[in-house]
Short mmCIF file of C-alpha atoms and ligand atoms in Angstrom, two decimals:
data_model
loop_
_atom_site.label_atom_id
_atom_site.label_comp_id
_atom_site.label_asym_id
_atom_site.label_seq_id
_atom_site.Cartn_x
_atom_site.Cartn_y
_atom_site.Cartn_z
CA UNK A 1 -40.13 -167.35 17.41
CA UNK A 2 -43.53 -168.13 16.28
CA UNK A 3 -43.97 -169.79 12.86
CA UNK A 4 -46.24 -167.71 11.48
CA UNK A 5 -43.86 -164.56 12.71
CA UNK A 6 -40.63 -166.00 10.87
CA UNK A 7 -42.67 -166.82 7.44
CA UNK A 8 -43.78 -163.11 7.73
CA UNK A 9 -40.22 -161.72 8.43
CA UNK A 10 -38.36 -163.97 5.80
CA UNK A 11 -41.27 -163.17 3.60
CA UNK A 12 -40.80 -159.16 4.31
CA UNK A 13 -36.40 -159.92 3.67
CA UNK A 14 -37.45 -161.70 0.54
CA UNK A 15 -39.39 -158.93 -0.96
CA UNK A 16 -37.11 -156.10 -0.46
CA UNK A 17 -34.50 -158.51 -2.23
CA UNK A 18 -37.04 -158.84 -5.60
CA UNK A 19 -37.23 -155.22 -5.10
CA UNK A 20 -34.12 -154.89 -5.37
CA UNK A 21 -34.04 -156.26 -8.90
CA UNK A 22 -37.28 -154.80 -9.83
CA UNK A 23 -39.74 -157.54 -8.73
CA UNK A 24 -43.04 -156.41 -7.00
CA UNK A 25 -43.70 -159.87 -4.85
CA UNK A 26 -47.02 -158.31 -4.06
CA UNK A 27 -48.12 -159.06 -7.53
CA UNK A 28 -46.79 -162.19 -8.66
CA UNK A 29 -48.44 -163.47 -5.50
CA UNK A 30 -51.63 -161.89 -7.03
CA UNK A 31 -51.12 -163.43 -10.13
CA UNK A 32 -50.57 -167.28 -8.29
CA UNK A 33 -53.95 -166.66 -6.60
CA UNK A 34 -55.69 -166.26 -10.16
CA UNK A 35 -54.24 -169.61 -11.71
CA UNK A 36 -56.48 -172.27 -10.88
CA UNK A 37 -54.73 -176.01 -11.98
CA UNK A 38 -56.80 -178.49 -13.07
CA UNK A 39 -56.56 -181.67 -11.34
CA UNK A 40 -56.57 -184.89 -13.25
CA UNK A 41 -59.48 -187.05 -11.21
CA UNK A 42 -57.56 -190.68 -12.74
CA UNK A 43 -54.95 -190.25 -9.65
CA UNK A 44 -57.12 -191.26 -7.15
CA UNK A 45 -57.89 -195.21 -8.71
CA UNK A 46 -55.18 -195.93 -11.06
CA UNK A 47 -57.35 -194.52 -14.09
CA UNK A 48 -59.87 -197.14 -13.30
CA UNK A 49 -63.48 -195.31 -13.40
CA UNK A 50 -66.28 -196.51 -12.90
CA UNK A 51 -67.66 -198.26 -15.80
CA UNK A 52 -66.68 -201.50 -16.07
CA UNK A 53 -63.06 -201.37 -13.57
CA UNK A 54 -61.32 -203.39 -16.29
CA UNK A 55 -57.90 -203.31 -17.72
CA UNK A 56 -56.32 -200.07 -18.50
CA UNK A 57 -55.55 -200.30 -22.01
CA UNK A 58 -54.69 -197.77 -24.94
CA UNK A 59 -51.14 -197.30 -24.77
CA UNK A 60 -50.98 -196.32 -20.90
CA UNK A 61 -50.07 -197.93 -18.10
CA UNK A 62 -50.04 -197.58 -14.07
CA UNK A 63 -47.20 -199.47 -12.61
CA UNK A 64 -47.66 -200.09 -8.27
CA UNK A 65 -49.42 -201.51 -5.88
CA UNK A 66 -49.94 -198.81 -3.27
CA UNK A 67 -53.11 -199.72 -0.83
CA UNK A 68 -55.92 -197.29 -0.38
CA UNK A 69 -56.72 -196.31 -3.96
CA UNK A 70 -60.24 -194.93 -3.95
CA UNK A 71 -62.88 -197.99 -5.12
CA UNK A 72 -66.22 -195.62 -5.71
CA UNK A 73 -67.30 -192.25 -6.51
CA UNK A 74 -67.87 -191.22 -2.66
CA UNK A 75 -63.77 -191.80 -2.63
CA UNK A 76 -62.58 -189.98 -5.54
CA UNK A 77 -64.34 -187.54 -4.37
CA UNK A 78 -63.77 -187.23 -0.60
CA UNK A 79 -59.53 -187.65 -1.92
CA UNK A 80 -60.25 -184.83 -4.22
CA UNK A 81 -61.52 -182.84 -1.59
CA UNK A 82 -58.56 -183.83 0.88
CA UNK A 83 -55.63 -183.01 -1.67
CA UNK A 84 -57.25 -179.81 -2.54
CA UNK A 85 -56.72 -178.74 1.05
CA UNK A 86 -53.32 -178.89 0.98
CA UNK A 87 -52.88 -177.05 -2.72
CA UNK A 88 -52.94 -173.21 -1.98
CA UNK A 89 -55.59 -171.43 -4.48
CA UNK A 90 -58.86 -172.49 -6.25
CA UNK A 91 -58.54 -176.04 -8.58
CA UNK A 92 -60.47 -177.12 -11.21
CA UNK A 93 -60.95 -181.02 -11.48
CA UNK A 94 -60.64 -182.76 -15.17
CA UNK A 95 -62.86 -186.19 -15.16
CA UNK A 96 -62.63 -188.38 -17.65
CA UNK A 97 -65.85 -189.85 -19.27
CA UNK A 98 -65.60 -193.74 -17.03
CA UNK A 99 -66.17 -191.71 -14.14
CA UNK A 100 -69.84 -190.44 -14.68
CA UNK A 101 -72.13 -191.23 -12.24
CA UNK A 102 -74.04 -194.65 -13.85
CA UNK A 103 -75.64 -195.40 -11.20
CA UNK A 104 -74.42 -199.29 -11.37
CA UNK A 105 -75.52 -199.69 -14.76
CA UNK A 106 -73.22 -200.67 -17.31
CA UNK A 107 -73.54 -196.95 -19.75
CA UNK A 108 -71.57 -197.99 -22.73
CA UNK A 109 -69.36 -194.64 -24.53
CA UNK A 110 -71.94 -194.20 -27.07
CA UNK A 111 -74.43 -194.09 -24.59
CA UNK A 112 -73.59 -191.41 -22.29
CA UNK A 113 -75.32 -188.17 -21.15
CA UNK A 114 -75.17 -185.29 -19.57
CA UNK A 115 -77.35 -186.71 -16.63
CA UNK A 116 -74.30 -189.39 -15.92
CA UNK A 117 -72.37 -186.30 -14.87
CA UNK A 118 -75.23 -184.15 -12.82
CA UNK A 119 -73.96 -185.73 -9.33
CA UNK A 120 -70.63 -184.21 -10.17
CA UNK A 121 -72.08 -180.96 -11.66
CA UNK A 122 -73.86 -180.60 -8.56
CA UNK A 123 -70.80 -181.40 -6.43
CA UNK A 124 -68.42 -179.27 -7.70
CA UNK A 125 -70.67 -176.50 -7.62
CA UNK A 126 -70.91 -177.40 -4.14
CA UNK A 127 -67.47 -177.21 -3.50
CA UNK A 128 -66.39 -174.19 -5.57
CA UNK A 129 -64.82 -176.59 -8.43
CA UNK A 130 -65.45 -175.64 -11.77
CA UNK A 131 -64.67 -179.29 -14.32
CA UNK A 132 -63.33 -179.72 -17.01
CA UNK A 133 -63.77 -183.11 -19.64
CA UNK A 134 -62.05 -185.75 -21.34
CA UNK A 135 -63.34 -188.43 -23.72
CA UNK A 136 -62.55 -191.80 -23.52
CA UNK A 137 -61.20 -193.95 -25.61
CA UNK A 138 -59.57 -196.58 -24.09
CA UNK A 139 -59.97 -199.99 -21.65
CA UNK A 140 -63.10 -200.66 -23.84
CA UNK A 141 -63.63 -203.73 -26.15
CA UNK A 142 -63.79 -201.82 -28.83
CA UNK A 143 -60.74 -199.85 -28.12
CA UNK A 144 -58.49 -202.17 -30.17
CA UNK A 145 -55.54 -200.36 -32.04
CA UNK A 146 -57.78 -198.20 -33.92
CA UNK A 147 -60.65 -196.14 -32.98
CA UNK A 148 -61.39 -193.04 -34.71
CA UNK A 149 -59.10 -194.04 -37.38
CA UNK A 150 -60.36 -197.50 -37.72
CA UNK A 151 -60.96 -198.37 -41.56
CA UNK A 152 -64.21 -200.13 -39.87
CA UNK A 153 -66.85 -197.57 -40.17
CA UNK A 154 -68.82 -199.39 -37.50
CA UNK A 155 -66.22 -198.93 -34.73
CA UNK A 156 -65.50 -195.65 -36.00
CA UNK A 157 -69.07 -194.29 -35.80
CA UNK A 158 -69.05 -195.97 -32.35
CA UNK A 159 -65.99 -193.72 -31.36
CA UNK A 160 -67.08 -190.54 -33.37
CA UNK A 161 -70.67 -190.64 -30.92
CA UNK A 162 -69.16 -191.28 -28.01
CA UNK A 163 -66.60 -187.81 -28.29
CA UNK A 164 -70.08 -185.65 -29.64
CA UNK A 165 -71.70 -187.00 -26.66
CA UNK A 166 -69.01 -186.25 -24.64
CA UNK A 167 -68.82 -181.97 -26.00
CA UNK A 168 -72.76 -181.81 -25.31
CA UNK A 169 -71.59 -183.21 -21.55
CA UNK A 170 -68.24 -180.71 -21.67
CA UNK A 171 -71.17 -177.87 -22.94
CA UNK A 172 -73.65 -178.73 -20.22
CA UNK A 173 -70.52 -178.28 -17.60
CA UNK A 174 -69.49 -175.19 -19.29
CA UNK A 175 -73.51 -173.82 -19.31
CA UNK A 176 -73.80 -174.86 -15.35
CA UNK A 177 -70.59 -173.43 -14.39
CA UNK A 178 -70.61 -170.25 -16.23
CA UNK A 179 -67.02 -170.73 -17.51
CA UNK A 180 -65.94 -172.68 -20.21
CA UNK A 181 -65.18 -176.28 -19.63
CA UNK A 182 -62.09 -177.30 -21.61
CA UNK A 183 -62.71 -180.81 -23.16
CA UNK A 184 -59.47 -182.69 -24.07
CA UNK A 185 -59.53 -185.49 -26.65
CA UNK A 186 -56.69 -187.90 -26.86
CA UNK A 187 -56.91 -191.24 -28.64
CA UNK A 188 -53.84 -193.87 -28.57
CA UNK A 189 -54.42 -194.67 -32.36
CA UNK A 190 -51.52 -196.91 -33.82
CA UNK A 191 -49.86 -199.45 -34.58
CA UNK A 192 -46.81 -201.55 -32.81
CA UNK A 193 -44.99 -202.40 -35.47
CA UNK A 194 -44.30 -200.94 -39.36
CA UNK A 195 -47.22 -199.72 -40.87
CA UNK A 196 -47.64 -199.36 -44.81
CA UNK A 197 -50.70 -196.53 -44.10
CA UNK A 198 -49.42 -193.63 -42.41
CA UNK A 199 -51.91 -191.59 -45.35
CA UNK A 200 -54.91 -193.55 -44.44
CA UNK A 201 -55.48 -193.36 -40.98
CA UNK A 202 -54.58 -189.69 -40.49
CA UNK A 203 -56.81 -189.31 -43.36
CA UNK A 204 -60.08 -191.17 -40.93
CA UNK A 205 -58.77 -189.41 -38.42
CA UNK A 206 -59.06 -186.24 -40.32
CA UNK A 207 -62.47 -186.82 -41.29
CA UNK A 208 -63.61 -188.23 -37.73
CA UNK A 209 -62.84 -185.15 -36.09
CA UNK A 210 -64.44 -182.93 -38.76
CA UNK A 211 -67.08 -184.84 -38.05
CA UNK A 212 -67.05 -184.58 -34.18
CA UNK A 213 -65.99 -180.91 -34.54
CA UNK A 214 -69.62 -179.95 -36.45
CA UNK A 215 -71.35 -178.42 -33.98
CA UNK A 216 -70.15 -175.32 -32.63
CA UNK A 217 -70.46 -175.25 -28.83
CA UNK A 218 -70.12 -171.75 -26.95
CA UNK A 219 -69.51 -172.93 -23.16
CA UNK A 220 -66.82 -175.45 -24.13
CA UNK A 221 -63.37 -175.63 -25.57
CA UNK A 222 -61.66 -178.36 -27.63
CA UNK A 223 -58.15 -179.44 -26.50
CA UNK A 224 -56.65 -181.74 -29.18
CA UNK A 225 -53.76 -183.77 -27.98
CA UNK A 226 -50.54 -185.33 -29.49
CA UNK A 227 -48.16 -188.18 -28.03
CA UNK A 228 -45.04 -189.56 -29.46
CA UNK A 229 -45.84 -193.49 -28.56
CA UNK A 230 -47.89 -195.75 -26.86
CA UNK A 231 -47.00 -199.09 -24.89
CA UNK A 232 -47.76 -201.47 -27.31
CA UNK A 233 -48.17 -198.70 -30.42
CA UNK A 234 -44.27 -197.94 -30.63
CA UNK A 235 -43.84 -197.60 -34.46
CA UNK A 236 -46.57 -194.86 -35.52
CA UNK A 237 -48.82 -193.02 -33.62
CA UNK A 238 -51.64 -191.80 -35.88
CA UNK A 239 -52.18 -188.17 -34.11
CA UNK A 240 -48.81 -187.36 -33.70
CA UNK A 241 -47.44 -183.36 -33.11
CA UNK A 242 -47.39 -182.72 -36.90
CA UNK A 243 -50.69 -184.03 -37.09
CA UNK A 244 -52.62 -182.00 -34.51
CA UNK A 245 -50.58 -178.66 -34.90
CA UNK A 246 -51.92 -178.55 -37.99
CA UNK A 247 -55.19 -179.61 -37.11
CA UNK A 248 -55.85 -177.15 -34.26
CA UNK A 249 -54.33 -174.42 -36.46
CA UNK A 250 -57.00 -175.11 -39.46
CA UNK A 251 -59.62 -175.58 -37.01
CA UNK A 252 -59.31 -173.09 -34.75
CA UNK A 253 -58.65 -175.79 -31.96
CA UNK A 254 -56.73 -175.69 -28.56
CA UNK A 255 -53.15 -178.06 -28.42
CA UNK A 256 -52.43 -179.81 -25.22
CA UNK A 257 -48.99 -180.53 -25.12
CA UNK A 258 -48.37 -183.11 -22.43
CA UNK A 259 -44.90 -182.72 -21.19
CA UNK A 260 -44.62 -186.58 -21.76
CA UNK A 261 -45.31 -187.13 -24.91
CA UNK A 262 -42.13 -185.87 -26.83
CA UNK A 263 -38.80 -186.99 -27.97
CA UNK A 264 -36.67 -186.74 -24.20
CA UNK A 265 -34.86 -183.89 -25.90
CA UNK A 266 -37.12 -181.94 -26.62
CA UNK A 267 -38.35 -178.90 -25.17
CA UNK A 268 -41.76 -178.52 -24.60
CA UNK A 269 -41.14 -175.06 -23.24
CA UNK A 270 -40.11 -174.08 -26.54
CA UNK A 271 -43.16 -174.78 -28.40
CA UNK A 272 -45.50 -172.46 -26.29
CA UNK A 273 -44.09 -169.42 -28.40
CA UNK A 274 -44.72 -170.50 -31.59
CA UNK A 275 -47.83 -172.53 -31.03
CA UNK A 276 -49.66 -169.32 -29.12
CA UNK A 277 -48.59 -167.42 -32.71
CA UNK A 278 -51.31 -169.31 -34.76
CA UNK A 279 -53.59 -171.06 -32.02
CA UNK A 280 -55.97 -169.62 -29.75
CA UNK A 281 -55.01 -171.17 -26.17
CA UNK A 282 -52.95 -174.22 -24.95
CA UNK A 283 -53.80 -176.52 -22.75
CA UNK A 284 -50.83 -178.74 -20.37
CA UNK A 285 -50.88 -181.75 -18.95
CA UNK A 286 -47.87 -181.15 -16.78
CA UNK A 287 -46.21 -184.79 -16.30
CA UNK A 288 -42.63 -185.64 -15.35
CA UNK A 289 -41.49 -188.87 -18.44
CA UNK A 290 -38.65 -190.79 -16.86
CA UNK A 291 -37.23 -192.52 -19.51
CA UNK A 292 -40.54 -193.04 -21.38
CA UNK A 293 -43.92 -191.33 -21.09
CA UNK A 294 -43.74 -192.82 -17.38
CA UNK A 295 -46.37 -190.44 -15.95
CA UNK A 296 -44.03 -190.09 -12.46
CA UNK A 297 -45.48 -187.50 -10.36
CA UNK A 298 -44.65 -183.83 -11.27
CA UNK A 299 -41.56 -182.71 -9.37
CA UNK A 300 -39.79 -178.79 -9.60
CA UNK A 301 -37.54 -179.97 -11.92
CA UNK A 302 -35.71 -177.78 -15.04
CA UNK A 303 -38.17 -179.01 -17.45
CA UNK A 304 -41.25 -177.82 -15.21
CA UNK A 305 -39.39 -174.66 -14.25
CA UNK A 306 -38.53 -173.85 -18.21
CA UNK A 307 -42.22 -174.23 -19.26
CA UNK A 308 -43.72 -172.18 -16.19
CA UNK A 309 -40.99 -169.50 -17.18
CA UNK A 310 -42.11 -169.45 -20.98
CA UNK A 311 -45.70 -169.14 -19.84
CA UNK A 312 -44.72 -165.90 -17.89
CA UNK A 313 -42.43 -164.95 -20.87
CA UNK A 314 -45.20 -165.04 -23.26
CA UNK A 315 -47.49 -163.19 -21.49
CA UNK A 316 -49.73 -165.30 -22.22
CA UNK A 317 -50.99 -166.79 -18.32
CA UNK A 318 -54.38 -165.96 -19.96
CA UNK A 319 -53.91 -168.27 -22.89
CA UNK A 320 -52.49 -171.59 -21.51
CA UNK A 321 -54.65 -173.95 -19.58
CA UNK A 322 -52.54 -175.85 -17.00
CA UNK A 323 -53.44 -179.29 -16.12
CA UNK A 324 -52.03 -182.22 -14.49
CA UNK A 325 -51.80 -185.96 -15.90
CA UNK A 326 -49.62 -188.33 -14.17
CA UNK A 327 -50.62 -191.52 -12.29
CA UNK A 328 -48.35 -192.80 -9.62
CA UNK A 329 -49.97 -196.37 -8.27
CA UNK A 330 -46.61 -197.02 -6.09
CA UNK A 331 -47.24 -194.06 -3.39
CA UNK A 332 -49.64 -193.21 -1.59
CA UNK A 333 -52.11 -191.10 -3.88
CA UNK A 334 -53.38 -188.32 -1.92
CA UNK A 335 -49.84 -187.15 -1.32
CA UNK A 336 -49.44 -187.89 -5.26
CA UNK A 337 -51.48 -184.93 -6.57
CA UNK A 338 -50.15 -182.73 -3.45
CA UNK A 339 -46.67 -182.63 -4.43
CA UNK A 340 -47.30 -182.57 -8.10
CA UNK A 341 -49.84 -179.64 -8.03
CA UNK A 342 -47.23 -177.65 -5.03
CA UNK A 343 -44.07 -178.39 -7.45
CA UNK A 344 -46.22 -177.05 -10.51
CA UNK A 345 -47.10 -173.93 -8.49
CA UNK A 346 -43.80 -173.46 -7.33
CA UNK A 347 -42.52 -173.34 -10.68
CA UNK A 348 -45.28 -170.61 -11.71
CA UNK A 349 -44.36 -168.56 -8.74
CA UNK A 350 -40.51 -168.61 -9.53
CA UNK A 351 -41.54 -167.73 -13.16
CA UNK A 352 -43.96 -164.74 -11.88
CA UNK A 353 -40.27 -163.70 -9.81
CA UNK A 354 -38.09 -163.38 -12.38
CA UNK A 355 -36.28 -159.96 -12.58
CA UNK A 356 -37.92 -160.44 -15.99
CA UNK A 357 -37.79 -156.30 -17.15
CA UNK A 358 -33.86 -156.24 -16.49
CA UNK A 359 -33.38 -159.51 -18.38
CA UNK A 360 -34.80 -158.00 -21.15
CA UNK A 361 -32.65 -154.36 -20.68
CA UNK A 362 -29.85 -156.84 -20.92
CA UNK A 363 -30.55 -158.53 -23.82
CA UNK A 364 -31.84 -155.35 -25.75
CA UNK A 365 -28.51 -153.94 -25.08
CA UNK A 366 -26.46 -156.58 -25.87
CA UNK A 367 -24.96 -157.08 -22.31
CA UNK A 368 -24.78 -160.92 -22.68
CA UNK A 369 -22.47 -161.58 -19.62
CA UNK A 370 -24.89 -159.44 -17.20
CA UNK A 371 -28.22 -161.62 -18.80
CA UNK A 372 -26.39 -165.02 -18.07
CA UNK A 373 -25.01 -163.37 -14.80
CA UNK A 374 -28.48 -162.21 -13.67
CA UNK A 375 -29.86 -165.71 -14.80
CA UNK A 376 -27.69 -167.37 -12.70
CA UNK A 377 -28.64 -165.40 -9.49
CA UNK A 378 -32.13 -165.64 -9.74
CA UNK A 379 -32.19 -169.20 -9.44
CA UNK A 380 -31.34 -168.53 -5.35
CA UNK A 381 -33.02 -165.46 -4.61
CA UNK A 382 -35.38 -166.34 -1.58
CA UNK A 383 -38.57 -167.31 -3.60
CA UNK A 384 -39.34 -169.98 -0.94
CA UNK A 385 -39.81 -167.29 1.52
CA UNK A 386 -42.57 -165.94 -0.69
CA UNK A 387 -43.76 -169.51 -1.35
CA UNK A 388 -44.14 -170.01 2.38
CA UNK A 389 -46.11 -166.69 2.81
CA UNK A 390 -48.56 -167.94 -0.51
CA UNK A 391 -49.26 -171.34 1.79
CA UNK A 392 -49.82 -169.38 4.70
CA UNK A 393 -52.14 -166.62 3.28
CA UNK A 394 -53.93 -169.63 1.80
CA UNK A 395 -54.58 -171.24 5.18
CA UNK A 396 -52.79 -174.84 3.83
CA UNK A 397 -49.53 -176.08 5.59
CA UNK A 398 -46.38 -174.65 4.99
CA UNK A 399 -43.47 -176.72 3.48
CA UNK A 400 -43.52 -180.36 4.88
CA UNK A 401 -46.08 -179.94 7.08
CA UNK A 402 -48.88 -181.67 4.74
CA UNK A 403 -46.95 -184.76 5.30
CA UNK A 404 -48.16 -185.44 8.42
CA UNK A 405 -51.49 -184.64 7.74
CA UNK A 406 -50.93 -186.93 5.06
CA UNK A 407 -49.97 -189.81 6.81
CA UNK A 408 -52.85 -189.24 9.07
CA UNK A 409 -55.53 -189.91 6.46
CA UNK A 410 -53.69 -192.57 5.34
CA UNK A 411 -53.88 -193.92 8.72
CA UNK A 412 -57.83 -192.99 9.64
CA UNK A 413 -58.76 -193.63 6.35
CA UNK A 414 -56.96 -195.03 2.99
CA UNK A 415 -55.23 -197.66 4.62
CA UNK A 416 -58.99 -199.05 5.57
CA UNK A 417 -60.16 -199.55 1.99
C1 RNT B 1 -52.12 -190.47 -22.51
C2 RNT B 1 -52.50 -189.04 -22.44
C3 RNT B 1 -53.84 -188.76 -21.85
C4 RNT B 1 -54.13 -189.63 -20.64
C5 RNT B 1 -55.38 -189.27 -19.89
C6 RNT B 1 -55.78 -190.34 -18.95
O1 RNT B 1 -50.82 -190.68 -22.87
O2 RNT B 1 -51.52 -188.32 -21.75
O3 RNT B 1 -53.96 -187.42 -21.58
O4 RNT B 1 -53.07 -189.62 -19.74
O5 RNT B 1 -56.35 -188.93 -20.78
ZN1 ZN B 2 -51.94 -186.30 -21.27
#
């Protein structure tokens, strides 16, 4: 039989099964089509950039070697492009501030405009990619341990320019691309060992943002983000969870919770409820810690599935930014942000399955075995088949056939770097 005939009848099987336990496929698929991830651009070159290509500093690391990473705008670009291809749906892409467009001059962060970042306004427009922003604060001289919270007003003022200039960039984006661009600020402020002024530099911190926060901005949106420890910065982090919950909920500010960046225990899955009760939006940098904030390559794993499933739960697809941030330098890259983006919307799509209405009967009535019960089966109903007909519809291969295609630009084209 012909492959797109079997994807069609599995796909027709499969929804008369959801129907079954009152799930119109139809829709979720609908709903997929409408949730656009944005893709993290620091895959493609090891969070490198363009600036200066020195060490990657702040708390983060990229362990591997893998050959082909791209060396130059042109190749972040033309990867960008390629992985798209094989990611069903519209993207966004999320650049970082060392990857404006300098023109080989050496731009330092306090120094940067919007005209830095009018190749890739131009580009994405071009290619139907709306962007979104991050600041940068680290692999810098004056990153140190201490930037925005640096008891040095000098560096901090540095720092506290560079993130303004970076919302007039994120608000330029926003203006051009008639939808908000969602700016995300994360700075690896802390210290290695014991500190005696936990107060203080939450307290500069404080201030610093207040201060980068003045001016309101109407085509751009303000992510602030947490993280548990840095490499390096193990004994206090100075915008921890505590810190920025409060923060965004004061200010009117989004949280990105980056599945990372948490005690392993924890379930990021559970704060979406609460958060979305006194914030306006979240924003996720869907990452998969092993052992550590590792930044391994986003898989379909429980942790994945959970948070996808709370997002549904919530109601609240409208509310929750999804974004990717994990950089794998030990495989080949391309195929990096294809299996992490396909395992993130695989996740969504069994989340937009679930035979969510009779869960909830169940509950509401106290039928406890029949929830559990119901839980339990839903994990194998045939939500590949659907998957499979979401690829298909979308014109990108079907289940392993991007490897291949894969391999092939590896050979034509990566490996020749
Ligand atoms: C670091 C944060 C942050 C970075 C990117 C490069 O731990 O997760 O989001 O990964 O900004
Ligand atoms: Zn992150």
């Amino acid at each position: 039989m012909e492959k797109e005939t079997l994807i069609q009848k599995a796909y027709e099987i499969a929804a008369e099964r959801y129907a079954a336990v009152g799930v119109d496929v139809e829709a979720a698929l609908a709903k997929l089509q409408n949730i656009s991830l944005s893709l993290h651009c620091w895959q493609t070159d090891d969070v490198t950039g363009f600036e200066s290509g020195g060490e990657l500093t702040g708390g983060i690391q990229t362990t591997g070697n893998y050959p082909g990473k791209a060396r130059n705008i042109e190749e972040v670009r033309q990867d960008i492009l390629k992985a798209a291809s094989y990611i069903p749906g519209t993207h966004r892409l999320s650049l970082h501030e060392i990857y404006g467009d300098f023109g080989g001059q050496f731009v330092d962060r306090d120094q940067v405009e919007p005209k830095h970042f009018e190749s890739w306004m131009q580009w994405a427009g071009e290619n139907g990619m709306k962007l979104d922003f991050n600041s940068t604060s680290f692999s810098h001289p004056k990153s140190g341990n201490l930037t925005l919270a640096n008891p040095d007003k000098g560096i901090r003022d540095f720092w506290i320019e560079h993130t303004k200039r970076c919302r007039a960039i994120a608000e330029e984006m926003g203006k051009r691309q008639g939808n908000p661009c969602v700016m995300n600020f994360w700075v690896h402020d802390g210290s290695k060992d014991i500190t005696v002024n936990r107060m203080k530099y939450r307290a500069l911190l404080k201030e610093s943002l207040d201060s980068i926060f003045a001016e309101e901005y109407p085509h751009m949106r303000d992510c602030v983000e947490s993280k548990v420890f840095g490499i390096g910065l193990e004994s206090y982090t100075v915008g921890s969870n505590d810190f920025y919950i409060a923060y965004a909920a004061t200010r009117n500010k989004i949280v990105t919770l980056d599945t990372g960046h948490f005690h392993p225990t924890e379930s990021v899955a559970d704060k979406l409820s609460s958060l979305l009760l006194y914030i306006p939006e979240v924003m996720l940098h869907v990452s998969r810690p092993v052992r550590w904030d590792s930044d391994h390559v986003t898989i379909m794993n429980d942790e994945t599935l959970d948070l996808c499933k709370e997002i549904v739960r919530c109601d609240a697809l409208d509310r929750v930014h999804i974004g990717l941030d994990y950089f794998d330098a030990s495989i080949n890259r391309i195929g990096a942000y294809v299996i992490g983006s396909r395992a993130t919307q695989k996740c969504l799509l069994q989340a937009l399955l679930e035979p969510l209405d009779r869960l909830r009967e169940y509950e509401a009535s106290d039928r406890l075995f029949e929830r559990l019960a119901l839980l339990e089966e839903a994990k194998s109903l045939p939500w590949n088949a659907v998957w499979d007909m979401f690829c298909l519809k979308n014109n990108v291969p079907v289940g392993e056939d991007f490897i291949p295609e894969i391999e092939k630009y590896e050979a034509e084209v990566t490996s020749k770097r």
